[in-house]
């Protein structure tokens, strides 16, 4: 066997096919994330001219040539959906040319792009000042060492089989999510509503003897995270114990998120005095049910609506207490929480599967090159 060595530009061609007849609409618009996947865009497209958007056909690549603030990742994706999508005209779209298909399997090239090594290469070779770019000319200049097509296909088949298993698992995951979403909607219309103030009460236990040193904050994903606070005097920080909530009403409107998290670890943590620590008032209330309810996007929208008009767009605690939520029986709460926990466990496994597949890409690419020697 022999390896083919050449510039990538020898095997690819630029595409610029516009959605001029508006065949594709808002539901077909996709962005590209740093995980090298296409995703529904979060941008407001109501005033955008979609006729200028580019069509990305199956087996074509699309990338964002702006590499600034991308977490040292190159945002490039491969359309393996089997149907066209459209993307902003700011992106770069290309495909393997007819000549290039004699040398490169498209999925193998996507595996090549998915390596952290390629991310580092792109970031190192980006150019600019406040905004850095990696353009079409730059990707064409990449040196490629290609094993024969048969060897590439062998390793692509391994990749595709793992990907098919992961996607099958993910489809089951979405079915489970639909189940508990449907149950929550049922409770929303059938269970009595109670205000948060009736369900939760504030507790204030300070770290006065500096027993605890693990300082945490709460992010917009409603999870605890290590705090970036630099204070060494922790005696005034609040202690959070298992099954207690931490709530921050600051910037709820700006972030469009009710920032609340439930501690599910046995070991207590401490948080800034600016946070509120809450606990359930009654044994008939399952804390996980409350956290699950606040994980719904409709609650974040309500928090945004109820936040004040100050520059910080806060949702102060008294106002937060006014929010109402349905409260089914304790048995029903536990049942839906069990489904939710099954979902979160499977979601965690799915994320690990995706990470393992991505980690496998450099091994498969290296294996193919070694096999082709």
mmCIF file of C-alpha atoms in Angstrom:
data_model
loop_
_atom_site.group_PDB
_atom_site.id
_atom_site.type_symbol
_atom_site.label_atom_id
_atom_site.label_comp_id
_atom_site.label_asym_id
_atom_site.label_seq_id
_atom_site.Cartn_x
_atom_site.Cartn_y
_atom_site.Cartn_z
ATOM 1 C CA UNK A 1 0.000 0.000 0.000
ATOM 2 C CA UNK A 2 1.046 3.613 -0.535
ATOM 3 C CA UNK A 3 0.175 6.884 1.109
ATOM 4 C CA UNK A 4 -0.938 9.897 -0.928
ATOM 5 C CA UNK A 5 0.529 13.215 0.170
ATOM 6 C CA UNK A 6 -0.879 16.510 -1.072
ATOM 7 C CA UNK A 7 -2.584 19.737 -0.032
ATOM 8 C CA UNK A 8 -6.223 19.328 0.983
ATOM 9 C CA UNK A 9 -7.143 21.951 -1.598
ATOM 10 C CA UNK A 10 -6.343 19.406 -4.323
ATOM 11 C CA UNK A 11 -9.331 17.315 -3.264
ATOM 12 C CA UNK A 12 -12.046 19.797 -2.245
ATOM 13 C CA UNK A 13 -14.098 22.495 -3.948
ATOM 14 C CA UNK A 14 -15.868 25.592 -2.653
ATOM 15 C CA UNK A 15 -19.665 25.718 -2.800
ATOM 16 C CA UNK A 16 -21.920 28.762 -2.913
ATOM 17 C CA UNK A 17 -25.479 27.672 -3.659
ATOM 18 C CA UNK A 18 -28.011 30.184 -2.367
ATOM 19 C CA UNK A 19 -31.558 29.641 -1.143
ATOM 20 C CA UNK A 20 -32.706 32.126 -3.778
ATOM 21 C CA UNK A 21 -36.100 30.508 -4.381
ATOM 22 C CA UNK A 22 -36.751 30.267 -0.598
ATOM 23 C CA UNK A 23 -37.278 26.532 -0.884
ATOM 24 C CA UNK A 24 -35.910 26.196 2.653
ATOM 25 C CA UNK A 25 -37.241 28.134 5.624
ATOM 26 C CA UNK A 26 -36.472 28.988 9.236
ATOM 27 C CA UNK A 27 -36.868 25.373 10.360
ATOM 28 C CA UNK A 28 -34.063 24.366 7.994
ATOM 29 C CA UNK A 29 -31.519 26.868 9.342
ATOM 30 C CA UNK A 30 -28.571 25.396 11.205
ATOM 31 C CA UNK A 31 -25.519 26.747 12.960
ATOM 32 C CA UNK A 32 -22.237 24.987 13.693
ATOM 33 C CA UNK A 33 -20.998 24.466 17.246
ATOM 34 C CA UNK A 34 -17.580 23.705 18.699
ATOM 35 C CA UNK A 35 -18.549 20.024 19.046
ATOM 36 C CA UNK A 36 -18.487 19.950 15.236
ATOM 37 C CA UNK A 37 -22.187 19.372 14.921
ATOM 38 C CA UNK A 38 -24.960 21.231 13.167
ATOM 39 C CA UNK A 39 -27.534 22.667 15.548
ATOM 40 C CA UNK A 40 -30.748 24.705 15.334
ATOM 41 C CA UNK A 41 -29.814 28.367 15.498
ATOM 42 C CA UNK A 42 -30.772 30.563 18.458
ATOM 43 C CA UNK A 43 -30.623 33.738 16.368
ATOM 44 C CA UNK A 44 -33.729 35.815 15.666
ATOM 45 C CA UNK A 45 -34.348 35.220 11.963
ATOM 46 C CA UNK A 46 -37.618 37.122 11.581
ATOM 47 C CA UNK A 47 -35.915 40.004 9.776
ATOM 48 C CA UNK A 48 -33.258 37.974 7.947
ATOM 49 C CA UNK A 49 -33.320 37.492 4.191
ATOM 50 C CA UNK A 50 -33.161 33.700 3.898
ATOM 51 C CA UNK A 51 -32.661 33.924 0.140
ATOM 52 C CA UNK A 52 -29.035 34.872 0.855
ATOM 53 C CA UNK A 53 -28.468 31.810 3.032
ATOM 54 C CA UNK A 54 -26.311 29.016 1.648
ATOM 55 C CA UNK A 55 -27.583 25.498 0.995
ATOM 56 C CA UNK A 56 -25.506 22.714 2.526
ATOM 57 C CA UNK A 57 -26.336 19.474 0.717
ATOM 58 C CA UNK A 58 -25.747 15.974 2.110
ATOM 59 C CA UNK A 59 -22.048 15.029 2.358
ATOM 60 C CA UNK A 60 -20.960 18.663 2.287
ATOM 61 C CA UNK A 61 -18.929 20.432 4.962
ATOM 62 C CA UNK A 62 -19.622 23.822 6.535
ATOM 63 C CA UNK A 63 -17.436 25.847 8.875
ATOM 64 C CA UNK A 64 -17.338 29.153 10.686
ATOM 65 C CA UNK A 65 -14.181 30.956 9.645
ATOM 66 C CA UNK A 66 -14.241 33.110 12.785
ATOM 67 C CA UNK A 67 -12.193 31.271 15.401
ATOM 68 C CA UNK A 68 -12.199 33.995 18.081
ATOM 69 C CA UNK A 69 -13.718 33.072 21.468
ATOM 70 C CA UNK A 70 -14.394 29.523 20.313
ATOM 71 C CA UNK A 71 -12.742 27.813 23.255
ATOM 72 C CA UNK A 72 -9.755 26.808 21.104
ATOM 73 C CA UNK A 73 -12.083 24.740 18.891
ATOM 74 C CA UNK A 74 -12.656 24.877 15.146
ATOM 75 C CA UNK A 75 -16.388 24.939 14.376
ATOM 76 C CA UNK A 76 -16.840 22.662 11.377
ATOM 77 C CA UNK A 77 -19.602 20.153 10.636
ATOM 78 C CA UNK A 78 -20.444 17.461 8.092
ATOM 79 C CA UNK A 79 -23.983 17.126 6.756
ATOM 80 C CA UNK A 80 -24.706 13.439 7.268
ATOM 81 C CA UNK A 81 -28.449 13.979 7.761
ATOM 82 C CA UNK A 82 -29.416 12.904 4.255
ATOM 83 C CA UNK A 83 -31.229 16.184 3.561
ATOM 84 C CA UNK A 84 -30.162 19.760 2.740
ATOM 85 C CA UNK A 85 -30.022 22.484 5.383
ATOM 86 C CA UNK A 86 -29.285 26.195 5.068
ATOM 87 C CA UNK A 87 -26.758 28.326 6.912
ATOM 88 C CA UNK A 88 -25.744 31.963 7.090
ATOM 89 C CA UNK A 89 -23.795 33.428 4.208
ATOM 90 C CA UNK A 90 -20.959 34.120 6.654
ATOM 91 C CA UNK A 91 -20.097 30.408 6.782
ATOM 92 C CA UNK A 92 -17.888 28.541 4.304
ATOM 93 C CA UNK A 93 -19.367 25.516 2.511
ATOM 94 C CA UNK A 94 -17.321 22.967 0.581
ATOM 95 C CA UNK A 95 -17.350 19.365 -0.563
ATOM 96 C CA UNK A 96 -14.922 16.739 -1.795
ATOM 97 C CA UNK A 97 -14.633 17.082 -5.563
ATOM 98 C CA UNK A 98 -15.232 14.236 -8.005
ATOM 99 C CA UNK A 99 -11.458 13.963 -8.375
ATOM 100 C CA UNK A 100 -10.994 14.082 -4.606
ATOM 101 C CA UNK A 101 -13.377 11.157 -4.065
ATOM 102 C CA UNK A 102 -10.728 8.953 -5.673
ATOM 103 C CA UNK A 103 -8.565 9.705 -2.644
ATOM 104 C CA UNK A 104 -10.807 10.683 0.322
ATOM 105 C CA UNK A 105 -13.884 9.143 1.940
ATOM 106 C CA UNK A 106 -15.990 12.097 3.234
ATOM 107 C CA UNK A 107 -16.555 10.588 6.685
ATOM 108 C CA UNK A 108 -12.827 9.930 7.032
ATOM 109 C CA UNK A 109 -12.145 13.629 6.407
ATOM 110 C CA UNK A 110 -14.719 14.508 9.072
ATOM 111 C CA UNK A 111 -12.912 12.194 11.496
ATOM 112 C CA UNK A 112 -9.694 14.008 10.585
ATOM 113 C CA UNK A 113 -11.276 17.378 11.413
ATOM 114 C CA UNK A 114 -12.722 16.037 14.693
ATOM 115 C CA UNK A 115 -9.329 15.524 16.342
ATOM 116 C CA UNK A 116 -8.103 17.904 19.031
ATOM 117 C CA UNK A 117 -4.843 17.956 17.122
ATOM 118 C CA UNK A 118 -6.602 19.629 14.208
ATOM 119 C CA UNK A 119 -8.248 22.153 16.561
ATOM 120 C CA UNK A 120 -4.814 23.110 17.879
ATOM 121 C CA UNK A 121 -3.493 23.372 14.326
ATOM 122 C CA UNK A 122 -6.322 25.702 13.269
ATOM 123 C CA UNK A 123 -6.072 27.955 16.316
ATOM 124 C CA UNK A 124 -2.297 28.188 15.891
ATOM 125 C CA UNK A 125 -2.659 29.136 12.230
ATOM 126 C CA UNK A 126 -5.596 31.536 12.556
ATOM 127 C CA UNK A 127 -4.843 35.160 11.818
ATOM 128 C CA UNK A 128 -6.247 38.527 12.869
ATOM 129 C CA UNK A 129 -6.356 40.794 15.903
ATOM 130 C CA UNK A 130 -9.526 41.130 17.994
ATOM 131 C CA UNK A 131 -11.257 38.737 15.558
ATOM 132 C CA UNK A 132 -9.251 35.807 14.242
ATOM 133 C CA UNK A 133 -10.029 33.926 11.036
ATOM 134 C CA UNK A 134 -9.302 30.591 9.423
ATOM 135 C CA UNK A 135 -10.479 30.894 5.852
ATOM 136 C CA UNK A 136 -11.057 28.777 2.768
ATOM 137 C CA UNK A 137 -7.518 29.434 1.531
ATOM 138 C CA UNK A 138 -6.130 28.262 4.876
ATOM 139 C CA UNK A 139 -7.989 24.968 4.873
ATOM 140 C CA UNK A 140 -6.912 24.350 1.295
ATOM 141 C CA UNK A 141 -3.300 24.714 2.429
ATOM 142 C CA UNK A 142 -3.504 21.843 4.954
ATOM 143 C CA UNK A 143 -1.002 19.069 4.249
ATOM 144 C CA UNK A 144 -2.717 15.675 3.981
ATOM 145 C CA UNK A 145 -1.302 12.174 4.260
ATOM 146 C CA UNK A 146 -3.975 9.831 2.926
ATOM 147 C CA UNK A 147 -4.138 6.040 3.141
ATOM 148 C CA UNK A 148 -5.894 4.171 0.310
ATOM 149 C CA UNK A 149 -9.678 4.465 0.053
ATOM 150 C CA UNK A 150 -10.194 0.851 1.155
ATOM 151 C CA UNK A 151 -8.257 1.469 4.369
ATOM 152 C CA UNK A 152 -10.124 4.728 5.030
ATOM 153 C CA UNK A 153 -13.450 2.963 4.506
ATOM 154 C CA UNK A 154 -12.503 0.196 6.924
ATOM 155 C CA UNK A 155 -11.940 2.706 9.723
ATOM 156 C CA UNK A 156 -14.978 4.758 8.709
ATOM 157 C CA UNK A 157 -17.097 1.602 9.067
ATOM 158 C CA UNK A 158 -15.861 1.233 12.660
ATOM 159 C CA UNK A 159 -16.727 4.870 13.341
ATOM 160 C CA UNK A 160 -20.156 4.597 11.719
ATOM 161 C CA UNK A 161 -21.099 1.471 13.666
ATOM 162 C CA UNK A 162 -20.298 3.206 16.966
ATOM 163 C CA UNK A 163 -22.159 6.317 15.827
ATOM 164 C CA UNK A 164 -25.225 4.264 14.841
ATOM 165 C CA UNK A 165 -25.305 2.646 18.289
ATOM 166 C CA UNK A 166 -25.015 6.023 20.009
ATOM 167 C CA UNK A 167 -27.795 7.555 17.912
ATOM 168 C CA UNK A 168 -30.067 4.591 18.583
ATOM 169 C CA UNK A 169 -29.453 5.088 22.297
ATOM 170 C CA UNK A 170 -30.156 8.827 21.888
ATOM 171 C CA UNK A 171 -33.493 8.180 20.190
ATOM 172 C CA UNK A 172 -34.559 6.089 23.180
ATOM 173 C CA UNK A 173 -33.406 8.929 25.390
ATOM 174 C CA UNK A 174 -35.684 11.396 23.607
ATOM 175 C CA UNK A 175 -38.630 8.994 23.937
ATOM 176 C CA UNK A 176 -38.043 8.933 27.698
ATOM 177 C CA UNK A 177 -37.916 12.720 27.794
ATOM 178 C CA UNK A 178 -41.221 12.926 25.959
ATOM 179 C CA UNK A 179 -42.724 10.623 28.591
ATOM 180 C CA UNK A 180 -41.915 12.772 31.593
ATOM 181 C CA UNK A 181 -42.659 15.996 29.704
ATOM 182 C CA UNK A 182 -46.124 14.613 28.975
ATOM 183 C CA UNK A 183 -46.600 13.676 32.633
ATOM 184 C CA UNK A 184 -45.531 17.128 33.778
ATOM 185 C CA UNK A 185 -47.989 18.725 31.377
ATOM 186 C CA UNK A 186 -50.700 16.460 32.757
ATOM 187 C CA UNK A 187 -49.892 17.562 36.320
ATOM 188 C CA UNK A 188 -49.864 21.179 35.192
ATOM 189 C CA UNK A 189 -53.529 20.974 34.280
ATOM 190 C CA UNK A 190 -54.774 18.501 36.892
ATOM 191 C CA UNK A 191 -52.897 19.210 40.137
ATOM 192 C CA UNK A 192 -53.539 22.072 42.583
ATOM 193 C CA UNK A 193 -51.127 24.973 42.320
ATOM 194 C CA UNK A 194 -49.131 26.314 45.237
ATOM 195 C CA UNK A 195 -46.757 29.235 45.447
ATOM 196 C CA UNK A 196 -43.034 28.724 45.945
ATOM 197 C CA UNK A 197 -43.376 30.620 49.212
ATOM 198 C CA UNK A 198 -45.726 27.894 50.460
ATOM 199 C CA UNK A 199 -43.276 25.158 49.476
ATOM 200 C CA UNK A 200 -39.856 26.553 50.378
ATOM 201 C CA UNK A 201 -38.377 28.465 53.274
ATOM 202 C CA UNK A 202 -35.053 30.214 53.677
ATOM 203 C CA UNK A 203 -32.362 28.863 55.987
ATOM 204 C CA UNK A 204 -29.226 30.731 57.011
ATOM 205 C CA UNK A 205 -26.440 28.669 58.539
ATOM 206 C CA UNK A 206 -23.029 30.327 58.357
ATOM 207 C CA UNK A 207 -19.583 28.792 58.086
ATOM 208 C CA UNK A 208 -18.591 30.641 61.264
ATOM 209 C CA UNK A 209 -15.840 28.238 62.324
ATOM 210 C CA UNK A 210 -14.474 27.858 58.759
ATOM 211 C CA UNK A 211 -15.244 24.128 58.779
ATOM 212 C CA UNK A 212 -15.973 24.015 55.058
ATOM 213 C CA UNK A 213 -13.662 25.292 52.335
ATOM 214 C CA UNK A 214 -15.333 24.096 49.116
ATOM 215 C CA UNK A 215 -16.921 27.261 47.705
ATOM 216 C CA UNK A 216 -19.540 26.771 44.988
ATOM 217 C CA UNK A 217 -21.636 28.920 42.723
ATOM 218 C CA UNK A 218 -24.669 28.165 40.539
ATOM 219 C CA UNK A 219 -24.578 28.421 36.744
ATOM 220 C CA UNK A 220 -27.356 28.960 34.199
ATOM 221 C CA UNK A 221 -27.513 25.185 33.653
ATOM 222 C CA UNK A 222 -28.863 25.057 37.241
ATOM 223 C CA UNK A 223 -25.819 23.153 38.446
ATOM 224 C CA UNK A 224 -23.297 23.733 41.185
ATOM 225 C CA UNK A 225 -19.872 24.758 39.956
ATOM 226 C CA UNK A 226 -16.581 25.676 41.627
ATOM 227 C CA UNK A 227 -16.652 29.348 42.540
ATOM 228 C CA UNK A 228 -14.187 31.804 41.024
ATOM 229 C CA UNK A 229 -14.368 33.926 44.181
ATOM 230 C CA UNK A 230 -10.951 34.815 45.585
ATOM 231 C CA UNK A 231 -11.963 35.509 49.183
ATOM 232 C CA UNK A 232 -9.924 33.748 51.882
ATOM 233 C CA UNK A 233 -12.297 34.735 54.678
ATOM 234 C CA UNK A 234 -15.086 32.178 54.455
ATOM 235 C CA UNK A 235 -16.638 32.465 57.905
ATOM 236 C CA UNK A 236 -19.609 34.480 56.632
ATOM 237 C CA UNK A 237 -20.387 32.095 53.747
ATOM 238 C CA UNK A 238 -23.613 30.092 53.876
ATOM 239 C CA UNK A 239 -23.619 26.326 54.358
ATOM 240 C CA UNK A 240 -25.686 24.245 51.928
ATOM 241 C CA UNK A 241 -26.589 20.697 52.990
ATOM 242 C CA UNK A 242 -27.976 17.802 50.991
ATOM 243 C CA UNK A 243 -31.479 18.371 49.534
ATOM 244 C CA UNK A 244 -31.242 22.134 50.032
ATOM 245 C CA UNK A 245 -31.547 24.630 47.196
ATOM 246 C CA UNK A 246 -29.345 27.567 46.325
ATOM 247 C CA UNK A 247 -31.106 30.448 44.587
ATOM 248 C CA UNK A 248 -29.770 33.592 42.979
ATOM 249 C CA UNK A 249 -32.216 36.191 41.728
ATOM 250 C CA UNK A 250 -29.528 38.348 40.147
ATOM 251 C CA UNK A 251 -29.707 38.965 36.381
ATOM 252 C CA UNK A 252 -32.615 36.573 35.871
ATOM 253 C CA UNK A 253 -34.018 38.776 33.115
ATOM 254 C CA UNK A 254 -30.678 39.242 31.396
ATOM 255 C CA UNK A 255 -29.881 35.524 31.352
ATOM 256 C CA UNK A 256 -33.516 34.471 30.801
ATOM 257 C CA UNK A 257 -32.897 31.849 33.464
ATOM 258 C CA UNK A 258 -34.036 31.188 37.031
ATOM 259 C CA UNK A 259 -30.736 30.294 38.648
ATOM 260 C CA UNK A 260 -31.539 27.566 41.166
ATOM 261 C CA UNK A 261 -29.766 24.303 42.010
ATOM 262 C CA UNK A 262 -30.412 21.379 44.358
ATOM 263 C CA UNK A 263 -27.486 19.864 46.241
ATOM 264 C CA UNK A 264 -27.650 16.077 45.904
ATOM 265 C CA UNK A 265 -24.294 15.280 47.512
ATOM 266 C CA UNK A 266 -23.825 14.143 51.087
ATOM 267 C CA UNK A 267 -20.948 16.556 51.675
ATOM 268 C CA UNK A 268 -22.065 20.157 52.353
ATOM 269 C CA UNK A 269 -20.691 23.085 50.344
ATOM 270 C CA UNK A 270 -20.581 26.788 51.050
ATOM 271 C CA UNK A 271 -21.830 29.635 48.874
ATOM 272 C CA UNK A 272 -21.572 33.390 48.843
ATOM 273 C CA UNK A 273 -23.739 35.308 51.332
ATOM 274 C CA UNK A 274 -25.402 36.886 48.292
ATOM 275 C CA UNK A 275 -27.167 33.581 47.560
ATOM 276 C CA UNK A 276 -30.347 32.369 49.251
ATOM 277 C CA UNK A 277 -30.376 28.855 50.705
ATOM 278 C CA UNK A 278 -33.812 27.225 50.695
ATOM 279 C CA UNK A 279 -35.367 23.981 51.850
ATOM 280 C CA UNK A 280 -38.790 22.341 51.573
ATOM 281 C CA UNK A 281 -41.256 23.146 54.338
ATOM 282 C CA UNK A 282 -43.066 19.816 54.344
ATOM 283 C CA UNK A 283 -42.171 16.120 54.102
ATOM 284 C CA UNK A 284 -44.926 15.869 51.475
ATOM 285 C CA UNK A 285 -42.781 17.817 49.024
ATOM 286 C CA UNK A 286 -40.051 15.984 47.097
ATOM 287 C CA UNK A 287 -37.136 18.430 46.545
ATOM 288 C CA UNK A 288 -36.164 16.813 43.241
ATOM 289 C CA UNK A 289 -39.662 17.461 41.882
ATOM 290 C CA UNK A 290 -39.289 21.189 42.532
ATOM 291 C CA UNK A 291 -35.860 21.252 40.893
ATOM 292 C CA UNK A 292 -37.186 19.314 37.914
ATOM 293 C CA UNK A 293 -40.053 21.754 37.513
ATOM 294 C CA UNK A 294 -37.669 24.711 37.528
ATOM 295 C CA UNK A 295 -35.580 22.977 34.875
ATOM 296 C CA UNK A 296 -38.373 23.552 32.342
ATOM 297 C CA UNK A 297 -37.840 26.345 29.832
ATOM 298 C CA UNK A 298 -41.328 27.726 30.520
ATOM 299 C CA UNK A 299 -40.242 28.531 34.086
ATOM 300 C CA UNK A 300 -37.200 30.427 32.799
ATOM 301 C CA UNK A 301 -39.488 32.437 30.522
ATOM 302 C CA UNK A 302 -41.745 33.189 33.486
ATOM 303 C CA UNK A 303 -38.727 34.291 35.550
ATOM 304 C CA UNK A 304 -37.654 36.599 32.734
ATOM 305 C CA UNK A 305 -41.167 38.070 32.578
ATOM 306 C CA UNK A 306 -41.347 38.598 36.340
ATOM 307 C CA UNK A 307 -37.871 40.105 36.776
ATOM 308 C CA UNK A 308 -37.661 43.794 37.630
ATOM 309 C CA UNK A 309 -36.750 46.625 35.290
ATOM 310 C CA UNK A 310 -33.443 47.499 36.939
ATOM 311 C CA UNK A 311 -30.172 47.301 35.068
ATOM 312 C CA UNK A 312 -29.556 43.933 36.744
ATOM 313 C CA UNK A 313 -32.996 42.517 35.810
ATOM 314 C CA UNK A 314 -33.271 40.781 39.181
ATOM 315 C CA UNK A 315 -35.920 38.377 40.414
ATOM 316 C CA UNK A 316 -35.748 39.103 44.129
ATOM 317 C CA UNK A 317 -36.737 36.440 46.659
ATOM 318 C CA UNK A 318 -40.196 37.864 47.569
ATOM 319 C CA UNK A 319 -41.087 37.969 43.879
ATOM 320 C CA UNK A 320 -39.678 34.460 43.366
ATOM 321 C CA UNK A 321 -41.920 33.228 46.184
ATOM 322 C CA UNK A 322 -44.974 34.385 44.174
ATOM 323 C CA UNK A 323 -44.339 31.869 41.389
ATOM 324 C CA UNK A 324 -46.905 29.088 41.351
ATOM 325 C CA UNK A 325 -46.370 25.475 40.360
ATOM 326 C CA UNK A 326 -48.579 22.370 40.320
ATOM 327 C CA UNK A 327 -48.062 19.996 43.243
ATOM 328 C CA UNK A 328 -49.343 16.434 42.744
ATOM 329 C CA UNK A 329 -49.371 13.834 45.512
ATOM 330 C CA UNK A 330 -46.074 12.723 47.002
ATOM 331 C CA UNK A 331 -46.432 9.334 45.305
ATOM 332 C CA UNK A 332 -46.885 11.029 41.929
ATOM 333 C CA UNK A 333 -43.942 13.338 42.620
ATOM 334 C CA UNK A 334 -41.692 10.355 43.355
ATOM 335 C CA UNK A 335 -42.858 8.540 40.222
ATOM 336 C CA UNK A 336 -42.014 11.430 37.915
ATOM 337 C CA UNK A 337 -38.704 12.013 39.703
ATOM 338 C CA UNK A 338 -37.761 8.349 39.136
ATOM 339 C CA UNK A 339 -38.410 8.773 35.401
ATOM 340 C CA UNK A 340 -36.412 12.000 35.420
ATOM 341 C CA UNK A 341 -33.480 10.325 37.151
ATOM 342 C CA UNK A 342 -33.560 7.514 34.588
ATOM 343 C CA UNK A 343 -33.480 10.157 31.876
ATOM 344 C CA UNK A 344 -30.576 12.118 33.406
ATOM 345 C CA UNK A 345 -28.586 8.896 33.891
ATOM 346 C CA UNK A 346 -29.129 7.872 30.281
ATOM 347 C CA UNK A 347 -28.316 11.406 29.134
ATOM 348 C CA UNK A 348 -25.031 11.240 31.041
ATOM 349 C CA UNK A 349 -24.223 7.873 29.460
ATOM 350 C CA UNK A 350 -25.082 9.279 26.030
ATOM 351 C CA UNK A 351 -22.712 12.218 26.528
ATOM 352 C CA UNK A 352 -19.955 9.805 27.548
ATOM 353 C CA UNK A 353 -20.630 7.732 24.429
ATOM 354 C CA UNK A 354 -20.324 10.809 22.227
ATOM 355 C CA UNK A 355 -17.096 11.815 23.974
ATOM 356 C CA UNK A 356 -15.675 8.317 23.502
ATOM 357 C CA UNK A 357 -16.525 8.372 19.799
ATOM 358 C CA UNK A 358 -14.835 11.751 19.436
ATOM 359 C CA UNK A 359 -11.797 10.534 21.380
ATOM 360 C CA UNK A 360 -11.630 7.563 19.040
ATOM 361 C CA UNK A 361 -11.228 9.756 15.935
ATOM 362 C CA UNK A 362 -7.476 10.418 16.338
ATOM 363 C CA UNK A 363 -6.887 6.706 17.028
ATOM 364 C CA UNK A 364 -8.801 5.701 13.902
ATOM 365 C CA UNK A 365 -7.068 8.306 11.727
ATOM 366 C CA UNK A 366 -3.638 7.275 12.995
ATOM 367 C CA UNK A 367 -4.512 3.613 12.572
ATOM 368 C CA UNK A 368 -5.592 4.192 8.977
ATOM 369 C CA UNK A 369 -2.381 6.076 8.160
ATOM 370 C CA UNK A 370 -0.223 3.373 9.778
ATOM 371 C CA UNK A 371 -2.164 0.670 7.921
ATOM 372 C CA UNK A 372 -1.655 2.507 4.644
ATOM 373 C CA UNK A 373 2.125 2.568 4.882
#
